[in-house]
Amino acid sequence: MPDSIMPSFRYDHIGVEERLGAHNYHPLDVVLTRGEGVWVWDVEGNRYLDCLAGYSAVNQGHCHPRIREALVAQSGRLTLTSRAFRNDQLAPYFEELCALTRSHLVLPMNTGAEAVETAIKAVRKWGYERRGIPEGAAEIIVCTGNFHGRTTAVIGFSSDPEARGGFGPFAPGFRAVPFGDAAALEAAITPNTVGVLIEPIQGEAGVIIPPPGYLPAVRALCTRHGVTLILDEIQTGLGRTGRLLAEEHEGIEADVTLVGKALSGGFYPVSAVLSNGEVLGVLQPGQHGSTFGGNPLACAVARAALRVLVEEDMPGNAARIGAHLLAGLRGIGGPVREARGRGLMLAVELHPEAGGARRWCEALRRAGLLCKDTHGHTIRVSPPLILTRDQADWALERIEGVLRGPTPDLAAG
Ligand SMILES: *Cc1c(COP(=O)(O)O)cnc(C)c1O
C-alpha cells in the first residue's frame, strides 16, 4: 500500500521500531495485527497468506482455537510454580509427549537455543560419567551450515560469519564437518567424542536435504562408536516435513531429540529435550534448571498444541499439500534454479542473476504472500500445516505470477 494514502494520524510503527529497537532484524515492512489459520492481516487491513509460519512455530495455524482455549483456561488457574514445587500439568504433559515421540525422559525448557544448550550439557556429563572421558575433554561434532540458535556456545560452532563475527571468544569442544558427508563425520570421531548434533534437514541454511542414506549412516556410526546422536528437530519436527519427526522418514531414532517452536503452536516459548533413558538420566537435582521450564501454562499449551497436531492430522496434510505445492513450484521455471523440500518445509532457490531473494519476497508481499528470503538467493515457503489444496493453488498462482514477471526493484533501506 503506497504511503500517500496512509492517513497522517496513523501511528508510525516502523519509524518508532527503527528508532527504539536494536537493529538485529531486517523485517519486511509489513506491520501485522491479526492472524487466523494460514492468514495474517496488517494494520491497514490487507490480508496475507503466511508462508513463514513464525519459522515453523505456527505449524498449527495462527490463534488455533483449541490451543487458545487451553491457554485461556490455564491462565486463570495457575501459570507458574517453578520446579521447586510440582504442578498438575507436568505429568500428563510428559506422558503425552513421551508417548508421541517414543521417548523415555523429558527435560522441559523454553526456547530452542536453551534446549540445545541443555543437550550439550547432558551429553557432556553422560560422556564423563558413562564413557569415562577425562573431565573437560568432551567433543561434540556438528555440521557446517548448521543453525541451532543464538547463544554464545551455539554461535561458537556456527559457520555463518554473520552469526559469530565479533562475538567471541567461543567455547571449545566442537568440531564441524560438512553436512551430508558421513565419511568426514566418521573421520572426526575421536575417543573423546560424546555426541553428534545435527539437523535432519538444515532449515536456516536454506532447506538443505542431505543425500539419501546419510542419516541412517550417521545413526550407525554413532551406535558403533558409542556416541549419542542428537537430532535438532526444533524446525523439522512436529509435522513440518510430513511426519511427526523428520527422523521417521529415515527409519532411525535419535538418542536425544530437541523440539521447540510448534510445541506451543506459536502461543508461548516451549521447548523440550527428549532422550532415551541414559542421557538425561545423568542429571541430578541442582545441575540444570529454568524458572519457566515446565510451568503449568506452558504444559497446558503444549498438550493442546500436540493434541491438535495429531487429531487434525497435520503431518499427513503437510505431506499431501507439500507434495502438491512442491510439484507446482518445480514447474515455475523463469528465475527458479531449484525448488526443494519435504512436506511443507519448502524452498525456492533463484538463479544468481535474479538479483537476490529479498526483492522477490517484497513483490510476493504485494501479491498477498509473506515469504522470507534466506542466504541471498533462497525463498522459504513454509506455511502453516493446515494449508488446504485450494489455498495452495491460490498461493501457487500468485508465486507463479510474481516469479514469471519482471524483476522487481528492491525497496530502499
Ligand atoms: C529456530 C531454531 C533453533 C533456535 O530456537 P529459538 O527458539 O529461536 O532459540 C534451534 N535449532 C533449529 C533447527 C531452529 O530452527
Short mmCIF file of C-alpha atoms and ligand atoms in Angstrom, two decimals:
data_model
loop_
_atom_site.label_atom_id
_atom_site.label_comp_id
_atom_site.label_asym_id
_atom_site.label_seq_id
_atom_site.Cartn_x
_atom_site.Cartn_y
_atom_site.Cartn_z
CA MET A 1 0.00 0.00 0.00
CA PRO A 2 1.52 3.38 -1.00
CA ASP A 3 2.43 5.69 1.89
CA SER A 4 0.47 8.54 0.30
CA ILE A 5 -2.90 7.00 1.11
CA MET A 6 -1.98 6.22 4.70
CA PRO A 7 -3.81 8.65 6.97
CA SER A 8 -1.37 11.06 8.58
CA PHE A 9 -2.65 10.31 12.09
CA ARG A 10 -1.55 6.71 11.81
CA TYR A 11 0.95 5.60 14.42
CA ASP A 12 4.39 5.30 12.85
CA HIS A 13 5.14 1.69 13.81
CA ILE A 14 8.13 1.31 11.54
CA GLY A 15 9.74 4.63 12.44
CA VAL A 16 9.38 4.07 16.18
CA GLU A 17 10.55 0.49 15.95
CA GLU A 18 13.64 1.52 13.99
CA ARG A 19 14.39 4.36 16.39
CA LEU A 20 13.93 2.45 19.66
CA GLY A 21 14.63 -1.16 18.79
CA ALA A 22 18.04 -2.78 18.33
CA HIS A 23 18.51 -3.50 14.64
CA ASN A 24 19.12 -7.22 14.90
CA TYR A 25 16.41 -8.00 12.31
CA HIS A 26 15.61 -6.66 8.86
CA PRO A 27 11.89 -7.42 8.58
CA LEU A 28 9.70 -6.86 5.57
CA ASP A 29 7.91 -3.57 6.17
CA VAL A 30 4.55 -5.07 6.95
CA VAL A 31 3.02 -4.40 10.37
CA LEU A 32 0.80 -7.33 11.33
CA THR A 33 -2.01 -7.03 13.81
CA ARG A 34 -4.14 -10.16 13.50
CA GLY A 35 -3.86 -13.80 12.45
CA GLU A 36 -6.26 -16.67 11.88
CA GLY A 37 -5.28 -20.02 10.45
CA VAL A 38 -2.97 -19.52 7.48
CA TRP A 39 -3.86 -15.83 7.17
CA VAL A 40 -2.49 -12.67 8.77
CA TRP A 41 -3.68 -9.05 8.44
CA ASP A 42 -1.67 -5.86 8.58
CA VAL A 43 -2.69 -2.63 10.30
CA GLU A 44 -4.16 -1.35 7.03
CA GLY A 45 -6.44 -4.36 6.75
CA ASN A 46 -4.54 -6.15 3.96
CA ARG A 47 -4.66 -9.92 4.19
CA TYR A 48 -1.67 -12.18 3.51
CA LEU A 49 -1.01 -15.88 3.35
CA ASP A 50 1.70 -16.53 5.93
CA CYS A 51 4.36 -18.59 4.15
CA LEU A 52 6.82 -18.50 7.05
CA ALA A 53 4.58 -19.55 9.96
CA GLY A 54 6.91 -17.98 12.51
CA TYR A 55 9.85 -20.11 11.33
CA SER A 56 7.60 -23.15 11.90
CA ALA A 57 6.45 -22.12 15.37
CA VAL A 58 2.92 -21.69 14.00
CA ASN A 59 2.54 -25.08 12.31
CA GLN A 60 -0.99 -25.37 13.72
CA GLY A 61 -2.02 -22.03 12.17
CA HIS A 62 -2.44 -18.67 13.87
CA CYS A 63 -4.50 -18.49 17.04
CA HIS A 64 -5.68 -22.08 16.82
CA PRO A 65 -8.95 -22.02 18.82
CA ARG A 66 -8.26 -25.21 20.79
CA ILE A 67 -4.77 -24.11 21.86
CA ARG A 68 -6.09 -20.69 22.71
CA GLU A 69 -8.80 -22.25 24.83
CA ALA A 70 -6.17 -24.21 26.77
CA LEU A 71 -4.07 -21.07 27.25
CA VAL A 72 -7.01 -19.01 28.46
CA ALA A 73 -8.30 -21.71 30.80
CA GLN A 74 -4.92 -22.48 32.34
CA SER A 75 -4.02 -18.79 32.69
CA GLY A 76 -6.98 -18.40 35.05
CA ARG A 77 -5.96 -21.38 37.17
CA LEU A 78 -2.20 -21.49 37.66
CA THR A 79 0.62 -20.15 35.48
CA LEU A 80 3.92 -20.68 37.25
CA THR A 81 5.04 -22.59 40.30
CA SER A 82 8.73 -23.03 39.43
CA ARG A 83 10.03 -26.56 39.69
CA ALA A 84 10.56 -26.02 43.41
CA PHE A 85 7.04 -27.47 43.62
CA ARG A 86 5.20 -29.91 41.40
CA ASN A 87 2.26 -28.86 39.25
CA ASP A 88 -0.61 -30.95 37.95
CA GLN A 89 0.04 -30.22 34.25
CA LEU A 90 3.57 -31.55 34.16
CA ALA A 91 2.97 -35.30 34.50
CA PRO A 92 0.26 -35.55 31.82
CA TYR A 93 2.40 -33.37 29.54
CA PHE A 94 5.42 -35.66 29.98
CA GLU A 95 3.28 -38.72 29.44
CA GLU A 96 1.70 -37.43 26.24
CA LEU A 97 4.94 -36.06 24.83
CA CYS A 98 6.89 -39.27 25.56
CA ALA A 99 4.19 -41.49 24.09
CA LEU A 100 4.02 -39.42 20.94
CA THR A 101 7.78 -39.23 20.38
CA ARG A 102 8.73 -42.66 21.78
CA SER A 103 10.95 -41.00 24.40
CA HIS A 104 11.80 -42.12 27.91
CA LEU A 105 12.78 -38.87 29.60
CA VAL A 106 11.90 -35.20 29.07
CA LEU A 107 13.58 -32.02 30.20
CA PRO A 108 11.29 -29.03 29.66
CA MET A 109 12.80 -25.70 28.62
CA ASN A 110 11.50 -22.59 26.85
CA THR A 111 13.38 -21.58 23.73
CA GLY A 112 15.04 -23.76 21.15
CA ALA A 113 18.52 -22.47 21.94
CA GLU A 114 18.01 -23.47 25.59
CA ALA A 115 17.09 -26.99 24.52
CA VAL A 116 20.33 -27.15 22.50
CA GLU A 117 22.36 -25.87 25.46
CA THR A 118 20.68 -28.40 27.72
CA ALA A 119 21.51 -31.26 25.35
CA ILE A 120 25.15 -30.14 25.19
CA LYS A 121 25.38 -30.17 28.98
CA ALA A 122 23.66 -33.54 29.29
CA VAL A 123 25.73 -35.39 26.67
CA ARG A 124 28.98 -33.99 28.07
CA LYS A 125 28.07 -35.21 31.54
CA TRP A 126 26.97 -38.53 30.09
CA GLY A 127 30.37 -38.81 28.40
CA TYR A 128 32.27 -38.18 31.63
CA GLU A 129 30.13 -40.48 33.77
CA ARG A 130 29.26 -43.31 31.40
CA ARG A 131 32.16 -43.30 28.98
CA GLY A 132 34.92 -42.27 31.36
CA ILE A 133 36.10 -39.40 29.16
CA PRO A 134 38.54 -37.13 31.04
CA GLU A 135 36.73 -34.12 32.57
CA GLY A 136 36.81 -31.11 30.24
CA ALA A 137 37.79 -33.09 27.14
CA ALA A 138 34.36 -33.96 25.67
CA GLU A 139 33.87 -33.18 21.99
CA ILE A 140 30.68 -32.74 20.01
CA ILE A 141 30.57 -32.99 16.23
CA VAL A 142 28.38 -30.51 14.36
CA CYS A 143 27.86 -29.76 10.67
CA THR A 144 28.82 -26.72 8.65
CA GLY A 145 25.82 -24.64 7.69
CA ASN A 146 24.14 -25.52 10.98
CA PHE A 147 21.65 -23.37 12.81
CA HIS A 148 21.00 -24.25 16.44
CA GLY A 149 20.17 -20.86 17.95
CA ARG A 150 21.86 -17.69 19.13
CA THR A 151 23.54 -18.29 22.49
CA THR A 152 27.29 -17.80 22.79
CA ALA A 153 28.07 -21.53 22.97
CA VAL A 154 25.85 -22.27 19.99
CA ILE A 155 27.11 -19.49 17.71
CA GLY A 156 30.65 -20.57 18.57
CA PHE A 157 30.16 -23.62 16.34
CA SER A 158 28.22 -21.80 13.62
CA SER A 159 29.93 -21.44 10.24
CA ASP A 160 27.98 -18.28 9.39
CA PRO A 161 30.28 -15.25 9.74
CA GLU A 162 27.28 -13.02 10.43
CA ALA A 163 26.10 -15.20 13.30
CA ARG A 164 29.52 -15.44 15.01
CA GLY A 165 31.58 -12.45 13.85
CA GLY A 166 32.51 -10.16 16.72
CA PHE A 167 31.01 -12.33 19.43
CA GLY A 168 33.98 -14.45 20.53
CA PRO A 169 35.73 -15.90 22.45
CA PHE A 170 33.90 -19.15 21.92
CA ALA A 171 33.59 -22.32 23.93
CA PRO A 172 35.89 -25.16 22.86
CA GLY A 173 34.77 -28.75 22.38
CA PHE A 174 33.09 -28.65 18.98
CA ARG A 175 34.24 -29.92 15.59
CA ALA A 176 32.46 -29.08 12.36
CA VAL A 177 32.27 -31.42 9.38
CA PRO A 178 30.46 -30.93 6.05
CA PHE A 179 26.72 -31.69 6.20
CA GLY A 180 25.82 -34.78 4.21
CA ASP A 181 29.27 -36.40 4.35
CA ALA A 182 29.21 -39.47 6.62
CA ALA A 183 32.87 -40.35 5.89
CA ALA A 184 34.00 -36.91 7.07
CA LEU A 185 31.91 -37.35 10.18
CA GLU A 186 33.44 -40.72 10.96
CA ALA A 187 36.92 -39.31 10.46
CA ALA A 188 36.17 -36.60 13.04
CA ILE A 189 35.19 -39.06 15.76
CA THR A 190 37.84 -39.35 18.49
CA PRO A 191 37.88 -41.26 21.79
CA ASN A 192 36.54 -38.05 23.37
CA THR A 193 33.53 -37.63 21.08
CA VAL A 194 30.33 -37.70 23.13
CA GLY A 195 27.74 -36.57 20.60
CA VAL A 196 26.82 -35.66 17.07
CA LEU A 197 24.45 -32.69 16.86
CA ILE A 198 22.65 -32.40 13.58
CA GLU A 199 19.52 -31.03 11.86
CA PRO A 200 17.76 -33.74 9.81
CA ILE A 201 17.19 -31.03 7.18
CA GLN A 202 19.12 -27.79 7.55
CA GLY A 203 16.41 -25.14 7.76
CA GLU A 204 18.08 -21.76 8.14
CA ALA A 205 20.79 -22.80 5.67
CA GLY A 206 18.05 -22.84 3.02
CA VAL A 207 16.22 -26.18 3.41
CA ILE A 208 19.18 -28.41 2.64
CA ILE A 209 18.23 -32.09 2.44
CA PRO A 210 21.14 -34.49 2.98
CA PRO A 211 21.79 -37.27 0.44
CA PRO A 212 19.72 -40.46 0.82
CA GLY A 213 21.26 -42.83 3.33
CA TYR A 214 23.20 -40.12 5.15
CA LEU A 215 21.19 -40.03 8.37
CA PRO A 216 20.98 -43.83 8.72
CA ALA A 217 24.75 -43.92 8.17
CA VAL A 218 25.25 -41.30 10.89
CA ARG A 219 22.96 -43.30 13.18
CA ALA A 220 25.03 -46.45 12.55
CA LEU A 221 28.31 -44.59 13.13
CA CYS A 222 27.06 -43.17 16.41
CA THR A 223 25.96 -46.61 17.58
CA ARG A 224 29.22 -48.23 16.52
CA HIS A 225 31.40 -45.62 18.25
CA GLY A 226 29.24 -45.23 21.37
CA VAL A 227 28.38 -41.62 20.55
CA THR A 228 24.96 -40.03 21.19
CA LEU A 229 23.01 -38.85 18.17
CA ILE A 230 21.31 -35.55 18.94
CA LEU A 231 18.75 -34.54 16.34
CA ASP A 232 17.72 -30.90 16.42
CA GLU A 233 14.11 -31.20 15.27
CA ILE A 234 13.15 -27.76 16.54
CA GLN A 235 12.22 -26.80 12.99
CA THR A 236 11.81 -30.14 11.19
CA GLY A 237 9.77 -31.68 14.00
CA LEU A 238 6.09 -31.66 14.85
CA GLY A 239 4.74 -32.32 11.41
CA ARG A 240 6.66 -29.84 9.29
CA THR A 241 8.21 -32.41 6.94
CA GLY A 242 5.11 -34.58 6.66
CA ARG A 243 5.88 -36.86 9.61
CA LEU A 244 5.68 -36.07 13.30
CA LEU A 245 9.50 -36.16 13.46
CA ALA A 246 11.76 -35.96 10.41
CA GLU A 247 13.73 -38.96 11.71
CA GLU A 248 10.73 -41.14 10.78
CA HIS A 249 11.49 -40.60 7.08
CA GLU A 250 14.84 -42.26 7.69
CA GLY A 251 13.65 -45.12 9.88
CA ILE A 252 16.03 -44.08 12.65
CA GLU A 253 15.74 -43.00 16.27
CA ALA A 254 17.93 -40.35 17.83
CA ASP A 255 19.27 -40.74 21.38
CA VAL A 256 18.36 -37.13 22.07
CA THR A 257 15.71 -35.18 20.18
CA LEU A 258 15.17 -31.45 20.50
CA VAL A 259 11.77 -29.94 19.89
CA GLY A 260 10.52 -26.38 20.28
CA LYS A 261 8.82 -23.86 18.03
CA ALA A 262 5.49 -25.58 17.16
CA LEU A 263 5.45 -27.31 20.54
CA SER A 264 3.30 -24.37 21.63
CA GLY A 265 1.64 -23.59 18.30
CA GLY A 266 3.19 -20.14 18.49
CA PHE A 267 1.48 -19.08 21.70
CA TYR A 268 4.37 -19.19 24.07
CA PRO A 269 8.01 -20.31 24.05
CA VAL A 270 8.08 -24.02 24.89
CA SER A 271 10.92 -26.41 24.10
CA ALA A 272 11.94 -29.83 25.28
CA VAL A 273 14.88 -32.18 25.32
CA LEU A 274 13.73 -35.76 24.78
CA SER A 275 16.02 -38.66 25.37
CA ASN A 276 16.40 -42.34 25.87
CA GLY A 277 16.85 -43.40 29.48
CA GLU A 278 20.59 -42.83 29.60
CA VAL A 279 21.46 -39.31 28.60
CA LEU A 280 19.08 -37.16 30.63
CA GLY A 281 19.36 -39.78 33.35
CA VAL A 282 22.75 -38.35 34.37
CA LEU A 283 21.29 -35.04 35.58
CA GLN A 284 20.77 -34.70 39.33
CA PRO A 285 18.93 -32.00 41.33
CA GLY A 286 20.65 -28.63 41.12
CA GLN A 287 22.63 -29.38 37.98
CA HIS A 288 20.27 -27.79 35.50
CA GLY A 289 17.08 -25.80 35.56
CA SER A 290 14.89 -22.99 34.31
CA THR A 291 12.44 -20.75 36.17
CA PHE A 292 9.87 -21.02 33.40
CA GLY A 293 10.67 -24.51 32.08
CA GLY A 294 7.80 -26.91 32.72
CA ASN A 295 5.44 -24.28 34.10
CA PRO A 296 1.76 -25.27 34.08
CA LEU A 297 0.78 -22.71 31.45
CA ALA A 298 3.47 -24.00 29.07
CA CYS A 299 2.46 -27.60 29.73
CA ALA A 300 -1.23 -26.93 29.11
CA VAL A 301 -0.48 -25.03 25.91
CA ALA A 302 1.93 -27.72 24.66
CA ARG A 303 -0.53 -30.51 25.43
CA ALA A 304 -3.17 -28.74 23.34
CA ALA A 305 -0.67 -27.95 20.58
CA LEU A 306 0.32 -31.63 20.33
CA ARG A 307 -3.28 -32.80 20.51
CA VAL A 308 -4.43 -30.68 17.57
CA LEU A 309 -1.37 -31.65 15.53
CA VAL A 310 -2.29 -35.31 15.87
CA GLU A 311 -6.09 -35.14 15.88
CA GLU A 312 -6.20 -32.89 12.83
CA ASP A 313 -3.54 -34.99 11.08
CA MET A 314 -1.38 -32.00 10.33
CA PRO A 315 1.69 -34.14 9.44
CA GLY A 316 -0.42 -36.02 6.87
CA ASN A 317 -1.75 -32.79 5.44
CA ALA A 318 1.78 -31.38 5.26
CA ALA A 319 2.86 -34.45 3.27
CA ARG A 320 -0.05 -34.25 0.82
CA ILE A 321 -0.24 -30.49 0.31
CA GLY A 322 3.54 -30.17 0.44
CA ALA A 323 3.98 -32.62 -2.44
CA HIS A 324 1.37 -30.72 -4.46
CA LEU A 325 2.97 -27.35 -3.71
CA LEU A 326 6.47 -28.62 -4.48
CA ALA A 327 5.35 -30.00 -7.85
CA GLY A 328 3.83 -26.61 -8.63
CA LEU A 329 6.95 -24.71 -7.57
CA ARG A 330 9.09 -27.01 -9.71
CA GLY A 331 7.00 -26.11 -12.74
CA ILE A 332 7.55 -22.36 -12.49
CA GLY A 333 10.87 -22.08 -14.31
CA GLY A 334 11.98 -18.49 -15.00
CA PRO A 335 14.32 -17.29 -12.26
CA VAL A 336 13.90 -20.54 -10.28
CA ARG A 337 17.08 -22.57 -10.14
CA GLU A 338 15.64 -25.27 -7.91
CA ALA A 339 12.57 -25.94 -5.79
CA ARG A 340 13.16 -28.42 -2.98
CA GLY A 341 11.91 -29.60 0.37
CA ARG A 342 9.91 -32.20 2.19
CA GLY A 343 6.36 -31.87 3.47
CA LEU A 344 5.67 -28.18 3.91
CA MET A 345 9.32 -27.32 4.56
CA LEU A 346 9.97 -25.92 1.10
CA ALA A 347 12.36 -23.51 -0.55
CA VAL A 348 12.76 -21.93 -3.94
CA GLU A 349 16.35 -21.13 -4.88
CA LEU A 350 16.71 -18.44 -7.52
CA HIS A 351 19.41 -18.07 -10.13
CA PRO A 352 22.04 -15.54 -9.04
CA GLU A 353 21.01 -13.29 -11.96
CA ALA A 354 17.56 -12.87 -10.38
CA GLY A 355 19.04 -10.16 -8.15
CA GLY A 356 18.56 -11.77 -4.74
CA ALA A 357 15.53 -13.20 -2.99
CA ARG A 358 14.67 -10.13 -0.93
CA ARG A 359 13.21 -8.14 -3.85
CA TRP A 360 11.09 -11.15 -4.82
CA CYS A 361 9.81 -11.51 -1.25
CA GLU A 362 8.82 -7.83 -1.36
CA ALA A 363 6.97 -8.46 -4.65
CA LEU A 364 5.29 -11.56 -3.20
CA ARG A 365 4.18 -9.45 -0.28
CA ARG A 366 2.49 -7.04 -2.70
CA ALA A 367 0.76 -10.09 -4.20
CA GLY A 368 -0.52 -11.19 -0.77
CA LEU A 369 2.08 -13.70 0.42
CA LEU A 370 4.56 -13.30 3.23
CA CYS A 371 7.73 -15.25 2.48
CA LYS A 372 11.23 -14.97 3.91
CA ASP A 373 14.45 -14.74 1.98
CA THR A 374 17.43 -16.62 3.30
CA HIS A 375 21.08 -16.71 2.31
CA GLY A 376 20.68 -14.26 -0.54
CA HIS A 377 19.03 -16.32 -3.24
CA THR A 378 16.57 -18.60 -1.48
CA ILE A 379 12.89 -18.01 -0.67
CA ARG A 380 11.50 -20.20 2.07
CA VAL A 381 7.95 -21.43 1.67
CA SER A 382 6.73 -22.99 4.91
CA PRO A 383 3.09 -22.11 5.58
CA PRO A 384 1.08 -23.49 8.49
CA LEU A 385 0.41 -27.22 8.11
CA ILE A 386 -3.35 -26.67 7.86
CA LEU A 387 -2.99 -25.22 4.36
CA THR A 388 -5.75 -26.56 2.10
CA ARG A 389 -5.34 -27.58 -1.51
CA ASP A 390 -7.32 -24.53 -2.64
CA GLN A 391 -5.11 -22.26 -0.59
CA ALA A 392 -2.03 -23.97 -2.03
CA ASP A 393 -3.33 -23.36 -5.54
CA TRP A 394 -4.12 -19.74 -4.64
CA ALA A 395 -0.52 -19.35 -3.44
CA LEU A 396 0.97 -21.11 -6.46
CA GLU A 397 -0.93 -18.89 -8.87
CA ARG A 398 0.46 -15.79 -7.17
CA ILE A 399 4.00 -17.11 -6.76
CA GLU A 400 4.00 -18.06 -10.44
CA GLY A 401 2.63 -14.67 -11.42
CA VAL A 402 5.34 -12.85 -9.48
CA LEU A 403 8.28 -15.08 -10.41
CA ARG A 404 7.40 -15.14 -14.11
CA GLY A 405 7.02 -11.36 -14.14
CA PRO A 406 9.70 -8.69 -14.50
CA THR A 407 12.48 -8.49 -11.90
CA PRO A 408 11.13 -6.21 -9.15
CA ASP A 409 13.07 -3.26 -7.75
CA LEU A 410 14.44 -3.63 -4.26
CA ALA A 411 12.87 -1.37 -1.64
CA ALA A 412 15.21 1.21 -0.09
CA GLY A 413 16.50 0.60 3.43
C1 LIG B 1 14.82 -21.89 15.49
C2 LIG B 1 15.80 -22.96 15.71
C3 LIG B 1 16.55 -23.03 16.89
C4 LIG B 1 16.50 -21.97 17.97
O1 LIG B 1 15.24 -21.79 18.52
P1 LIG B 1 14.94 -20.46 19.36
O2 LIG B 1 13.60 -20.72 19.97
O3 LIG B 1 14.93 -19.32 18.40
O4 LIG B 1 16.01 -20.31 20.38
C5 LIG B 1 17.41 -24.11 17.05
N1 LIG B 1 17.53 -25.05 16.10
C6 LIG B 1 16.83 -25.00 14.95
C7 LIG B 1 16.99 -26.09 13.94
C8 LIG B 1 15.95 -23.95 14.70
O5 LIG B 1 15.29 -23.89 13.54
#
